[in-house]
mmCIF file of C-alpha atoms and ligand atoms in Angstrom:
data_model
loop_
_atom_site.group_PDB
_atom_site.id
_atom_site.type_symbol
_atom_site.label_atom_id
_atom_site.label_comp_id
_atom_site.label_asym_id
_atom_site.label_seq_id
_atom_site.Cartn_x
_atom_site.Cartn_y
_atom_site.Cartn_z
ATOM 1 C CA MET K 1 107.375 80.900 60.892
ATOM 2 C CA THR K 2 105.933 80.694 64.386
ATOM 3 C CA ARG K 3 102.327 79.539 64.590
ATOM 4 C CA THR K 4 99.993 80.794 67.256
ATOM 5 C CA PRO K 5 99.231 78.136 69.862
ATOM 6 C CA ALA K 6 95.786 76.615 69.490
ATOM 7 C CA PHE K 7 93.835 73.978 71.354
ATOM 8 C CA ALA K 8 94.072 70.671 69.536
ATOM 9 C CA ALA K 9 90.854 69.716 67.789
ATOM 10 C CA GLY K 10 89.046 66.761 69.278
ATOM 11 C CA LYS K 11 90.753 66.977 72.670
ATOM 12 C CA SER K 12 88.896 67.507 75.890
ATOM 13 C CA GLN K 13 88.766 71.009 77.359
ATOM 14 C CA SER K 14 92.364 70.263 77.745
ATOM 15 C CA ALA K 15 95.781 71.651 77.827
ATOM 16 C CA ALA K 16 96.703 69.919 74.563
ATOM 17 C CA ILE K 17 98.125 72.454 72.197
ATOM 18 C CA THR K 18 99.316 71.998 68.643
ATOM 19 C CA ALA K 19 101.328 74.742 67.093
ATOM 20 C CA GLU K 20 105.038 75.050 66.400
ATOM 21 C CA PHE K 21 105.467 72.381 69.118
ATOM 22 C CA VAL K 22 102.978 69.846 70.420
ATOM 23 C CA MET K 23 102.077 70.120 74.083
ATOM 24 C CA THR K 24 99.781 67.316 75.268
ATOM 25 C CA ASP K 25 97.643 67.242 78.404
ATOM 26 C CA ALA K 26 100.216 64.968 79.999
ATOM 27 C CA ASP K 27 103.069 67.373 79.155
ATOM 28 C CA PHE K 28 101.139 70.285 80.619
ATOM 29 C CA ARG K 29 100.279 68.340 83.786
ATOM 30 C CA GLN K 30 103.889 67.288 84.233
ATOM 31 C CA ILE K 31 105.103 70.883 83.909
ATOM 32 C CA ALA K 32 102.366 72.130 86.262
ATOM 33 C CA ASP K 33 103.318 69.438 88.816
ATOM 34 C CA MET K 34 106.992 70.430 88.654
ATOM 35 C CA LEU K 35 106.145 74.092 89.161
ATOM 36 C CA HIS K 36 103.972 73.175 92.129
ATOM 37 C CA ALA K 37 106.622 70.929 93.669
ATOM 38 C CA ASP K 38 109.507 73.356 93.091
ATOM 39 C CA ALA K 39 107.886 76.728 93.805
ATOM 40 C CA GLY K 40 104.434 76.108 95.315
ATOM 41 C CA ILE K 41 102.859 77.760 92.269
ATOM 42 C CA HIS K 42 99.483 76.455 91.151
ATOM 43 C CA VAL K 43 98.823 76.569 87.397
ATOM 44 C CA PRO K 44 95.269 75.632 86.378
ATOM 45 C CA PRO K 45 94.634 73.969 82.974
ATOM 46 C CA GLY K 46 93.163 77.268 81.729
ATOM 47 C CA LYS K 47 96.710 78.647 81.725
ATOM 48 C CA ALA K 48 98.042 76.071 79.243
ATOM 49 C CA ALA K 49 98.409 78.622 76.441
ATOM 50 C CA LEU K 50 100.426 80.862 78.761
ATOM 51 C CA VAL K 51 102.708 77.966 79.724
ATOM 52 C CA TYR K 52 103.126 77.140 76.045
ATOM 53 C CA SER K 53 104.058 80.668 75.043
ATOM 54 C CA ARG K 54 106.503 81.143 77.922
ATOM 55 C CA LEU K 55 108.309 77.864 77.289
ATOM 56 C CA ALA K 56 108.239 77.782 73.469
ATOM 57 C CA LYS K 57 111.270 80.069 73.379
ATOM 58 C CA ARG K 58 113.182 77.648 75.624
ATOM 59 C CA LEU K 59 112.403 74.768 73.217
ATOM 60 C CA ARG K 60 113.512 76.909 70.288
ATOM 61 C CA ALA K 61 116.740 77.936 72.036
ATOM 62 C CA LEU K 62 117.516 74.283 72.845
ATOM 63 C CA GLY K 63 116.560 73.000 69.374
ATOM 64 C CA LEU K 64 113.955 70.617 70.834
ATOM 65 C CA GLU K 65 111.004 69.387 68.812
ATOM 66 C CA SER K 66 108.307 68.788 71.416
ATOM 67 C CA PHE K 67 107.276 69.429 74.991
ATOM 68 C CA ARG K 68 107.743 65.702 75.563
ATOM 69 C CA ASP K 69 111.470 66.150 74.852
ATOM 70 C CA TYR K 70 111.524 69.219 77.079
ATOM 71 C CA CYS K 71 109.902 67.294 79.956
ATOM 72 C CA HIS K 72 112.492 64.531 79.534
ATOM 73 C CA LEU K 73 115.263 67.105 79.731
ATOM 74 C CA VAL K 74 114.033 68.949 82.823
ATOM 75 C CA THR K 75 113.430 65.709 84.721
ATOM 76 C CA SER K 76 116.859 64.298 83.861
ATOM 77 C CA GLN K 77 119.984 64.740 85.985
ATOM 78 C CA SER K 78 121.661 66.844 83.319
ATOM 79 C CA GLY K 79 118.599 69.098 83.085
ATOM 80 C CA ALA K 80 118.862 70.745 86.538
ATOM 81 C CA SER K 81 119.893 74.153 85.231
ATOM 82 C CA GLU K 82 117.220 74.065 82.510
ATOM 83 C CA ARG K 83 114.667 73.225 85.199
ATOM 84 C CA GLN K 84 115.648 76.469 86.899
ATOM 85 C CA GLN K 85 115.273 78.309 83.582
ATOM 86 C CA MET K 86 111.830 76.732 83.244
ATOM 87 C CA LEU K 87 110.838 78.028 86.674
ATOM 88 C CA ALA K 88 112.172 81.469 85.798
ATOM 89 C CA ALA K 89 110.238 81.498 82.523
ATOM 90 C CA LEU K 90 107.009 80.469 84.249
ATOM 91 C CA THR K 91 107.076 82.920 87.148
ATOM 92 C CA THR K 92 105.503 86.334 86.711
ATOM 93 C CA ASN K 93 107.987 89.070 87.517
ATOM 94 C CA VAL K 94 105.811 92.157 87.039
ATOM 95 C CA THR K 95 106.887 94.869 89.453
ATOM 96 C CA ARG K 96 107.600 98.587 89.574
ATOM 97 C CA PHE K 97 109.132 101.203 91.842
ATOM 98 C CA PHE K 98 106.793 102.348 94.624
ATOM 99 C CA ARG K 99 104.098 99.875 93.569
ATOM 100 C CA GLU K 100 101.164 100.218 95.989
ATOM 101 C CA PRO K 101 102.573 103.495 97.297
ATOM 102 C CA HIS K 102 100.544 103.519 100.533
ATOM 103 C CA HIS K 103 102.917 100.858 101.942
ATOM 104 C CA PHE K 104 105.938 103.132 101.520
ATOM 105 C CA GLU K 105 103.996 106.043 103.016
ATOM 106 C CA HIS K 106 103.052 103.845 105.993
ATOM 107 C CA LEU K 107 106.665 102.727 106.366
ATOM 108 C CA ARG K 108 107.937 106.324 106.250
ATOM 109 C CA ARG K 109 105.358 107.785 108.608
ATOM 110 C CA HIS K 110 104.688 105.036 111.142
ATOM 111 C CA VAL K 111 107.510 102.513 111.113
ATOM 112 C CA LEU K 112 110.724 104.344 110.319
ATOM 113 C CA PRO K 113 110.704 107.178 112.901
ATOM 114 C CA PRO K 114 111.340 104.931 115.952
ATOM 115 C CA LEU K 115 113.631 102.649 113.936
ATOM 116 C CA ALA K 116 115.657 105.652 112.732
ATOM 117 C CA GLU K 117 116.116 106.781 116.346
ATOM 118 C CA SER K 118 117.227 103.327 117.351
ATOM 119 C CA ALA K 119 119.604 103.054 114.359
ATOM 120 C CA ARG K 120 121.190 106.404 115.266
ATOM 121 C CA ARG K 121 121.919 104.959 118.711
ATOM 122 C CA GLY K 122 123.547 101.896 117.125
ATOM 123 C CA GLY K 123 120.440 99.697 116.884
ATOM 124 C CA ARG K 124 119.904 97.103 114.203
ATOM 125 C CA VAL K 125 117.188 97.541 111.547
ATOM 126 C CA ARG K 126 116.230 94.770 109.126
ATOM 127 C CA VAL K 127 113.630 94.662 106.355
ATOM 128 C CA TRP K 128 112.914 91.686 104.104
ATOM 129 C CA SER K 129 111.616 92.052 100.570
ATOM 130 C CA ALA K 130 110.421 88.468 99.986
ATOM 131 C CA ALA K 131 109.844 87.816 96.253
ATOM 132 C CA CYS K 132 111.630 91.008 95.239
ATOM 133 C CA SER K 133 111.589 90.461 91.454
ATOM 134 C CA ASN K 134 114.075 92.789 89.695
ATOM 135 C CA GLY K 135 114.811 94.926 92.752
ATOM 136 C CA ALA K 136 112.314 97.757 92.244
ATOM 137 C CA GLU K 137 110.621 96.852 95.558
ATOM 138 C CA PRO K 138 113.718 96.632 97.826
ATOM 139 C CA TYR K 139 115.225 99.758 96.242
ATOM 140 C CA SER K 140 111.916 101.573 96.882
ATOM 141 C CA ILE K 141 112.226 100.509 100.541
ATOM 142 C CA ALA K 142 115.844 101.732 100.564
ATOM 143 C CA LEU K 143 114.840 105.066 98.997
ATOM 144 C CA THR K 144 112.132 105.470 101.639
ATOM 145 C CA ILE K 145 114.706 104.804 104.370
ATOM 146 C CA LEU K 146 117.185 107.237 102.775
ATOM 147 C CA SER K 147 114.501 109.921 102.627
ATOM 148 C CA VAL K 148 114.224 109.677 106.431
ATOM 149 C CA LEU K 149 117.856 108.822 107.199
ATOM 150 C CA PRO K 150 120.251 110.033 104.477
ATOM 151 C CA ASP K 151 123.189 108.400 106.290
ATOM 152 C CA ALA K 152 121.420 105.016 106.543
ATOM 153 C CA ALA K 153 124.159 103.202 104.617
ATOM 154 C CA SER K 154 126.641 103.936 107.401
ATOM 155 C CA LEU K 155 124.301 102.555 110.109
ATOM 156 C CA ASP K 156 123.304 98.973 110.935
ATOM 157 C CA ILE K 157 120.427 98.941 108.458
ATOM 158 C CA LYS K 158 119.931 96.241 105.825
ATOM 159 C CA ILE K 159 117.264 95.151 103.405
ATOM 160 C CA LEU K 160 117.339 91.486 102.455
ATOM 161 C CA ALA K 161 115.940 91.059 98.922
ATOM 162 C CA THR K 162 115.110 87.483 97.914
ATOM 163 C CA ASP K 163 113.512 85.779 94.932
ATOM 164 C CA ILE K 164 113.375 82.274 93.503
ATOM 165 C CA ASP K 165 114.384 83.512 90.052
ATOM 166 C CA PRO K 166 118.177 83.872 89.653
ATOM 167 C CA ASN K 167 117.685 86.155 86.635
ATOM 168 C CA MET K 168 115.757 88.603 88.833
ATOM 169 C CA ILE K 169 118.424 88.435 91.543
ATOM 170 C CA ALA K 170 121.065 89.237 88.910
ATOM 171 C CA GLU K 171 119.013 92.203 87.668
ATOM 172 C CA GLY K 172 118.575 93.526 91.180
ATOM 173 C CA ASP K 173 122.274 93.112 91.872
ATOM 174 C CA ALA K 174 123.110 94.979 88.659
ATOM 175 C CA GLY K 175 120.736 97.748 89.796
ATOM 176 C CA ILE K 176 120.292 99.325 86.368
ATOM 177 C CA TYR K 177 116.863 100.554 85.298
ATOM 178 C CA SER K 178 115.461 102.182 82.182
ATOM 179 C CA ASP K 179 114.276 105.765 82.270
ATOM 180 C CA ALA K 180 110.687 104.506 81.873
ATOM 181 C CA ALA K 181 111.033 102.138 84.864
ATOM 182 C CA MET K 182 112.327 105.038 86.972
ATOM 183 C CA GLN K 183 109.337 107.294 86.339
ATOM 184 C CA PRO K 184 107.616 106.499 89.691
ATOM 185 C CA VAL K 185 110.785 107.593 91.538
ATOM 186 C CA ALA K 186 110.617 111.267 92.568
ATOM 187 C CA ALA K 187 113.159 113.383 90.686
ATOM 188 C CA ASP K 188 115.035 114.432 93.842
ATOM 189 C CA LEU K 189 115.503 110.805 94.952
ATOM 190 C CA ARG K 190 116.472 109.700 91.461
ATOM 191 C CA LEU K 191 119.112 112.417 91.100
ATOM 192 C CA ARG K 192 120.524 111.909 94.568
ATOM 193 C CA TRP K 193 120.744 108.136 94.790
ATOM 194 C CA PHE K 194 121.148 106.966 91.157
ATOM 195 C CA THR K 195 123.597 107.819 88.380
ATOM 196 C CA ALA K 196 122.179 108.473 84.917
ATOM 197 C CA SER K 197 123.892 107.393 81.720
ATOM 198 C CA ARG K 198 123.009 107.155 78.051
ATOM 199 C CA GLY K 199 123.693 104.049 75.960
ATOM 200 C CA ALA K 200 122.461 102.311 72.815
ATOM 201 C CA GLU K 201 119.143 101.552 74.543
ATOM 202 C CA GLY K 202 118.584 105.120 75.707
ATOM 203 C CA LYS K 203 118.852 106.673 79.142
ATOM 204 C CA SER K 204 119.298 104.409 82.129
ATOM 205 C CA TRP K 205 119.887 104.807 85.853
ATOM 206 C CA ALA K 206 122.328 102.867 88.018
ATOM 207 C CA ALA K 207 121.745 102.466 91.744
ATOM 208 C CA GLY K 208 124.470 104.318 93.657
ATOM 209 C CA ASP K 209 126.661 103.082 96.505
ATOM 210 C CA ALA K 210 124.231 103.935 99.316
ATOM 211 C CA LEU K 211 121.439 101.872 97.739
ATOM 212 C CA ARG K 212 123.791 99.001 96.993
ATOM 213 C CA THR K 213 125.103 98.998 100.557
ATOM 214 C CA LEU K 214 121.592 98.894 101.964
ATOM 215 C CA VAL K 215 120.204 96.074 99.801
ATOM 216 C CA ALA K 216 121.568 92.496 99.717
ATOM 217 C CA PHE K 217 120.131 90.205 97.014
ATOM 218 C CA ARG K 218 119.897 86.446 97.571
ATOM 219 C CA GLU K 219 118.157 83.558 95.851
ATOM 220 C CA LEU K 220 115.516 82.042 98.128
ATOM 221 C CA ASN K 221 112.481 79.829 97.592
ATOM 222 C CA LEU K 222 109.622 80.883 99.872
ATOM 223 C CA VAL K 223 108.339 77.311 100.068
ATOM 224 C CA GLY K 224 111.814 75.952 100.911
ATOM 225 C CA GLN K 225 114.191 76.345 103.865
ATOM 226 C CA TRP K 226 115.011 79.847 105.129
ATOM 227 C CA PRO K 227 118.545 80.327 106.461
ATOM 228 C CA MET K 228 117.918 83.677 108.219
ATOM 229 C CA ARG K 229 118.332 83.807 111.982
ATOM 230 C CA GLY K 230 117.802 87.442 112.993
ATOM 231 C CA LYS K 231 114.326 88.950 113.087
ATOM 232 C CA PHE K 232 112.929 91.618 110.785
ATOM 233 C CA ASP K 233 111.274 94.915 111.626
ATOM 234 C CA ALA K 234 109.169 94.657 108.467
ATOM 235 C CA ILE K 235 108.527 92.114 105.748
ATOM 236 C CA PHE K 236 107.221 92.964 102.297
ATOM 237 C CA CYS K 237 105.703 89.882 100.646
ATOM 238 C CA ARG K 238 103.564 91.290 97.897
ATOM 239 C CA ASN K 239 101.937 89.845 94.806
ATOM 240 C CA VAL K 240 103.411 86.371 95.040
ATOM 241 C CA VAL K 241 101.094 84.333 97.285
ATOM 242 C CA ILE K 242 98.295 84.842 94.750
ATOM 243 C CA TYR K 243 100.082 82.127 92.762
ATOM 244 C CA PHE K 244 99.969 79.697 95.718
ATOM 245 C CA GLU K 245 97.101 77.495 96.895
ATOM 246 C CA ASP K 246 95.259 78.416 100.090
ATOM 247 C CA ASP K 247 97.102 76.002 102.391
ATOM 248 C CA THR K 248 100.507 77.118 101.044
ATOM 249 C CA GLN K 249 99.505 80.731 101.654
ATOM 250 C CA ALA K 250 98.378 79.974 105.216
ATOM 251 C CA ARG K 251 101.627 78.119 105.950
ATOM 252 C CA LEU K 252 103.658 81.031 104.640
ATOM 253 C CA TRP K 253 101.880 83.605 106.820
ATOM 254 C CA SER K 254 102.516 81.350 109.833
ATOM 255 C CA ARG K 255 106.215 81.151 108.948
ATOM 256 C CA PHE K 256 106.503 84.939 108.681
ATOM 257 C CA ALA K 257 105.206 85.633 112.220
ATOM 258 C CA PRO K 258 108.274 84.243 114.084
ATOM 259 C CA GLN K 259 110.554 86.080 111.640
ATOM 260 C CA LEU K 260 109.209 89.440 112.835
ATOM 261 C CA GLN K 261 110.173 91.552 115.829
ATOM 262 C CA PRO K 262 107.311 92.142 118.285
ATOM 263 C CA GLY K 263 105.085 94.728 116.616
ATOM 264 C CA GLY K 264 106.814 94.114 113.261
ATOM 265 C CA ARG K 265 104.933 94.898 110.072
ATOM 266 C CA LEU K 266 103.891 92.640 107.206
ATOM 267 C CA TYR K 267 102.971 94.300 103.905
ATOM 268 C CA ILE K 268 101.137 92.123 101.383
ATOM 269 C CA GLY K 269 99.735 92.538 97.861
ATOM 270 C CA HIS K 270 96.505 94.369 97.053
ATOM 271 C CA SER K 271 94.513 91.193 96.332
ATOM 272 C CA GLU K 272 95.976 89.139 99.205
ATOM 273 C CA ARG K 273 94.809 88.521 102.775
ATOM 274 C CA VAL K 274 96.536 86.944 105.777
ATOM 275 C CA SER K 275 94.692 83.657 106.294
ATOM 276 C CA GLY K 276 94.826 80.526 108.454
ATOM 277 C CA PRO K 277 96.120 80.426 112.055
ATOM 278 C CA ALA K 278 98.381 83.463 111.459
ATOM 279 C CA ALA K 279 95.317 85.687 111.075
ATOM 280 C CA ALA K 280 95.007 85.575 114.890
ATOM 281 C CA VAL K 281 98.546 86.824 115.550
ATOM 282 C CA PHE K 282 98.365 89.827 113.233
ATOM 283 C CA GLU K 283 96.199 92.914 113.522
ATOM 284 C CA THR K 284 95.393 95.051 110.491
ATOM 285 C CA GLU K 285 96.815 98.510 110.414
ATOM 286 C CA GLY K 286 95.596 99.820 107.083
ATOM 287 C CA ILE K 287 95.147 98.505 103.580
ATOM 288 C CA THR K 288 97.028 95.168 103.302
ATOM 289 C CA THR K 289 99.252 96.264 106.191
ATOM 290 C CA TYR K 290 99.547 94.015 109.252
ATOM 291 C CA ARG K 291 101.242 94.339 112.615
ATOM 292 C CA LEU K 292 102.380 91.356 114.653
ATOM 293 C CA LYS K 293 100.570 91.465 117.987
ATOM 294 C CA GLN K 294 103.071 92.008 120.794
ATOM 295 C CA LYS K 295 101.923 89.086 122.958
ATOM 296 C CA ASP K 296 102.235 86.651 120.036
ATOM 297 C CA ARG K 297 105.772 87.541 119.183
ATOM 298 C CA GLY K 298 107.926 84.727 117.813
ATOM 299 C CA LYS K 299 110.452 83.092 120.061
HETATM 300 C C1 SAM U 1 104.635 89.497 90.524
HETATM 301 S S1 SAM U 1 106.275 89.502 91.197
HETATM 302 C C2 SAM U 1 106.051 90.565 92.579
HETATM 303 C C3 SAM U 1 107.278 91.431 92.853
HETATM 304 C C4 SAM U 1 107.132 92.428 93.989
HETATM 305 N N1 SAM U 1 106.962 91.784 95.257
HETATM 306 C C5 SAM U 1 106.001 93.376 93.721
HETATM 307 O O1 SAM U 1 104.949 93.295 94.357
HETATM 308 O O2 SAM U 1 106.141 94.227 92.832
HETATM 309 C C6 SAM U 1 106.336 87.871 91.918
HETATM 310 C C7 SAM U 1 107.752 87.389 92.207
HETATM 311 O O3 SAM U 1 107.658 86.217 93.016
HETATM 312 C C8 SAM U 1 108.703 85.348 92.668
HETATM 313 N N2 SAM U 1 108.352 84.002 93.136
HETATM 314 C C9 SAM U 1 107.430 83.142 92.652
HETATM 315 N N3 SAM U 1 107.407 82.012 93.370
HETATM 316 C C10 SAM U 1 108.332 82.150 94.345
HETATM 317 C C11 SAM U 1 108.781 81.317 95.405
HETATM 318 N N4 SAM U 1 108.274 80.102 95.600
HETATM 319 N N5 SAM U 1 109.758 81.792 96.208
HETATM 320 C C12 SAM U 1 110.292 83.015 96.014
HETATM 321 N N6 SAM U 1 109.921 83.845 95.036
HETATM 322 C C13 SAM U 1 108.940 83.418 94.198
HETATM 323 C C14 SAM U 1 108.807 85.478 91.160
HETATM 324 O O4 SAM U 1 110.059 85.057 90.669
HETATM 325 C C15 SAM U 1 108.538 86.982 90.969
HETATM 326 O O5 SAM U 1 109.726 87.715 90.876
#
């Protein structure tokens, strides 16, 4: 039987947890340090119970007896793939179609009209969904583009969808969503650009060819190297920097600026703000919507 994690009696206001598995302060700190080093994510000691519950299933699956053993595994040479599983288990992947809908409305009304004109004349249009989770965000961008330009898939238009979590990239690539997940998608868009089917788990929707052509999924760590060379017309980086410390956030905003075309847009999460030196090169253009100032365009 699985016991509920509890703070170990007699320990400091600590991360030490005794339950099905023992997780000591040192184990927690080691895991938190790895997450910080690998993904830039800051996990305060108050989140020890969350770390425990997310990783307990990994220990169970591997037949390990303690977090000490798990730490040994993920720091060993043979534990590289488990370390990636650990990262995946510890990241929060909450997302949904058309989350924070004002961004898609802004994109449709203010950004896409000139880009659509340019694309029709053979121009190149690029959007980056950075930290795309299971694909709901980049497909929402693609649906917004298709609502303005139904033939977008035959033009030079691409959405790059990246995430650190390979499981999320695989889900986005598969492009299959439950009926419940599809509820925020307007019925006309759903019927036109997805194919419905019914299986053992109920009704689901598969992204059609146009959506799949528009969106390319790739694994990418936002605090690592970025291989992209061309610039983007818009970047969505929403609800991920909240997990980073202030200086990591500031560095990230500064790295986005040279990735944008002059006047390019940056959409960020509802509780996030562009901070650090980059704040001077962006101007706000609505709720959590930023525009790169023309004179500060990246080289
Ligand atoms: C809460 S979801 C947000 C998804 C989407 N942007 C949205 O707003 O609905 C955060 C995503 O960030 C990803 N993530 C966390 N750290 C990352 C990093 N260092 N590099 C890239 N992606 C990261 C997680 O895997 C997760 O899918």
